[in-house]
Amino acid sequence: MVFHYLVTDMLFFASINLITPGELKELQEELMLLLEKLERFTAKGRHEDTGNEMYIYLSNINLDTSYCYVSSQNCHLSMLKAFTLNVISSFDLETFNRLKSWMNSLKRSSTLITVSGEKERVRFFNDQRQLVSDMTNTV
């Protein structure tokens, strides 16, 4: 839903004249470039510049909140995006383990599109491109 939310927000700002039609077109072009880069990255499973791995999953569950966790030898960080602009962060190990466990359980009902899941990956990126492409036709 990330691109859906972005397009919806951009169209709203255009409708109240906070974004000009020219700016909306520029944003559309930038979103298309982002989609191209994400698709290449997802097909390879590694960032083009750094070589870092990342796994991308598609989920049929729509979560209105964003969750993430990061760990290293010395630190365990859990983050929960609440409301629009706020993030709740915790360095508590128990909170980290619970969030990690919950997110791992979500992966079981999601589709991995990094390196594998080619049919779903192609469909996903085609759908996102269509959404972004239609963006300037609705203004």
GROMACS .gro file of C-alpha atoms in nm:
model
  139
    1MET     CA    1   0.000   0.000   0.000
    2VAL     CA    2   0.305   0.230   0.015
    3PHE     CA    3   0.270   0.357  -0.341
    4HIS     CA    4  -0.108   0.378  -0.309
    5TYR     CA    5  -0.070   0.603  -0.004
    6LEU     CA    6   0.196   0.817  -0.177
    7VAL     CA    7  -0.015   0.866  -0.488
    8THR     CA    8  -0.327   0.941  -0.283
    9ASP     CA    9  -0.140   1.203  -0.077
   10MET     CA   10   0.013   1.365  -0.385
   11LEU     CA   11  -0.326   1.384  -0.555
   12PHE     CA   12  -0.474   1.541  -0.244
   13PHE     CA   13  -0.202   1.808  -0.234
   14ALA     CA   14  -0.254   1.874  -0.604
   15SER     CA   15  -0.629   1.909  -0.550
   16ILE     CA   16  -0.575   2.186  -0.294
   17ASN     CA   17  -0.311   2.353  -0.513
   18LEU     CA   18  -0.013   2.281  -0.289
   19ILE     CA   19   0.146   2.091  -0.578
   20THR     CA   20   0.135   2.231  -0.931
   21PRO     CA   21   0.059   2.003  -1.227
   22GLY     CA   22   0.425   2.033  -1.329
   23GLU     CA   23   0.544   1.930  -0.983
   24LEU     CA   24   0.301   1.639  -0.984
   25LYS     CA   25   0.446   1.524  -1.315
   26GLU     CA   26   0.802   1.547  -1.171
   27LEU     CA   27   0.696   1.344  -0.867
   28GLN     CA   28   0.539   1.086  -1.096
   29GLU     CA   29   0.865   1.054  -1.291
   30GLU     CA   30   1.064   1.017  -0.967
   31LEU     CA   31   0.827   0.745  -0.843
   32MET     CA   32   0.874   0.559  -1.173
   33LEU     CA   33   1.253   0.577  -1.130
   34LEU     CA   34   1.218   0.451  -0.773
   35LEU     CA   35   1.007   0.158  -0.892
   36GLU     CA   36   1.267   0.069  -1.156
   37LYS     CA   37   1.546   0.076  -0.899
   38LEU     CA   38   1.343  -0.125  -0.647
   39GLU     CA   39   1.258  -0.385  -0.910
   40ARG     CA   40   1.625  -0.430  -1.007
   41PHE     CA   41   1.721  -0.451  -0.641
   42THR     CA   42   1.446  -0.702  -0.566
   43ALA     CA   43   1.543  -0.923  -0.859
   44LYS     CA   44   1.910  -0.932  -0.748
   45GLY     CA   45   1.854  -0.931  -0.372
   46ARG     CA   46   2.141  -0.688  -0.318
   47HIS     CA   47   2.176  -0.311  -0.326
   48GLU     CA   48   2.356  -0.200  -0.643
   49ASP     CA   49   2.601   0.031  -0.464
   50THR     CA   50   2.665  -0.131  -0.127
   51GLY     CA   51   2.598  -0.498  -0.196
   52ASN     CA   52   2.386  -0.517   0.121
   53GLU     CA   53   2.113  -0.781   0.128
   54MET     CA   54   1.751  -0.709   0.206
   55TYR     CA   55   1.443  -0.927   0.177
   56ILE     CA   56   1.115  -0.786   0.049
   57TYR     CA   57   0.786  -0.960   0.118
   58LEU     CA   58   0.437  -0.889  -0.011
   59SER     CA   59   0.163  -0.926   0.242
   60ASN     CA   60  -0.211  -0.946   0.199
   61ILE     CA   61  -0.247  -0.803   0.548
   62ASN     CA   62  -0.280  -0.426   0.547
   63LEU     CA   63  -0.106  -0.279   0.851
   64ASP     CA   64  -0.164   0.090   0.915
   65THR     CA   65   0.143   0.102   1.134
   66SER     CA   66   0.506   0.043   1.039
   67TYR     CA   67   0.728  -0.184   1.243
   68CYS     CA   68   1.100  -0.250   1.218
   69TYR     CA   69   1.384  -0.386   1.423
   70VAL     CA   70   1.761  -0.359   1.399
   71SER     CA   71   2.018  -0.556   1.592
   72SER     CA   72   2.392  -0.568   1.631
   73GLN     CA   73   2.624  -0.724   1.887
   74ASN     CA   74   2.576  -0.430   2.122
   75CYS     CA   75   2.227  -0.305   2.047
   76HIS     CA   76   1.871  -0.425   1.987
   77LEU     CA   77   1.636  -0.156   1.861
   78SER     CA   78   1.262  -0.193   1.802
   79MET     CA   79   1.063   0.080   1.630
   80LEU     CA   80   0.692   0.131   1.589
   81LYS     CA   81   0.565   0.416   1.374
   82ALA     CA   82   0.262   0.555   1.549
   83PHE     CA   83   0.021   0.805   1.402
   84THR     CA   84   0.172   1.015   1.123
   85LEU     CA   85   0.502   1.155   1.235
   86ASN     CA   86   0.593   0.981   1.559
   87VAL     CA   87   0.807   0.676   1.618
   88ILE     CA   88   0.819   0.478   1.940
   89SER     CA   89   1.165   0.329   1.991
   90SER     CA   90   1.280   0.076   2.247
   91PHE     CA   91   1.616  -0.075   2.337
   92ASP     CA   92   1.450  -0.335   2.561
   93LEU     CA   93   1.557  -0.688   2.464
   94GLU     CA   94   1.220  -0.845   2.550
   95THR     CA   95   1.036  -0.592   2.333
   96PHE     CA   96   1.284  -0.658   2.053
   97ASN     CA   97   1.233  -1.036   2.074
   98ARG     CA   98   0.853  -1.004   2.077
   99LEU     CA   99   0.850  -0.772   1.776
  100LYS     CA  100   1.095  -0.994   1.587
  101SER     CA  101   0.886  -1.303   1.662
  102TRP     CA  102   0.565  -1.129   1.555
  103MET     CA  103   0.722  -1.005   1.230
  104ASN     CA  104   0.860  -1.352   1.157
  105SER     CA  105   0.509  -1.492   1.198
  106LEU     CA  106   0.383  -1.241   0.941
  107LYS     CA  107   0.641  -1.367   0.692
  108ARG     CA  108   0.473  -1.708   0.695
  109SER     CA  109   0.161  -1.553   0.540
  110SER     CA  110   0.355  -1.330   0.298
  111THR     CA  111   0.528  -1.386  -0.035
  112LEU     CA  112   0.902  -1.335  -0.066
  113ILE     CA  113   0.970  -1.148  -0.392
  114THR     CA  114   1.343  -1.090  -0.344
  115VAL     CA  115   1.526  -1.317  -0.590
  116SER     CA  116   1.233  -1.564  -0.587
  117GLY     CA  117   0.861  -1.527  -0.649
  118GLU     CA  118   0.917  -1.389  -0.998
  119LYS     CA  119   0.552  -1.412  -1.104
  120GLU     CA  120   0.435  -1.219  -0.797
  121ARG     CA  121   0.725  -0.971  -0.824
  122VAL     CA  122   0.645  -0.888  -1.188
  123ARG     CA  123   0.274  -0.851  -1.111
  124PHE     CA  124   0.345  -0.631  -0.809
  125PHE     CA  125   0.574  -0.391  -0.996
  126ASN     CA  126   0.341  -0.376  -1.298
  127ASP     CA  127   0.051  -0.287  -1.064
  128GLN     CA  128   0.259  -0.016  -0.894
  129ARG     CA  129   0.370   0.130  -1.229
  130GLN     CA  130   0.008   0.139  -1.346
  131LEU     CA  131  -0.098   0.316  -1.027
  132VAL     CA  132   0.175   0.579  -1.068
  133SER     CA  133   0.113   0.608  -1.442
  134ASP     CA  134  -0.258   0.679  -1.387
  135MET     CA  135  -0.174   0.944  -1.129
  136THR     CA  136  -0.169   1.246  -1.363
  137ASN     CA  137  -0.481   1.130  -1.550
  138THR     CA  138  -0.698   1.174  -1.240
  139VAL     CA  139  -0.621   1.544  -1.181
   0.00000   0.00000   0.00000
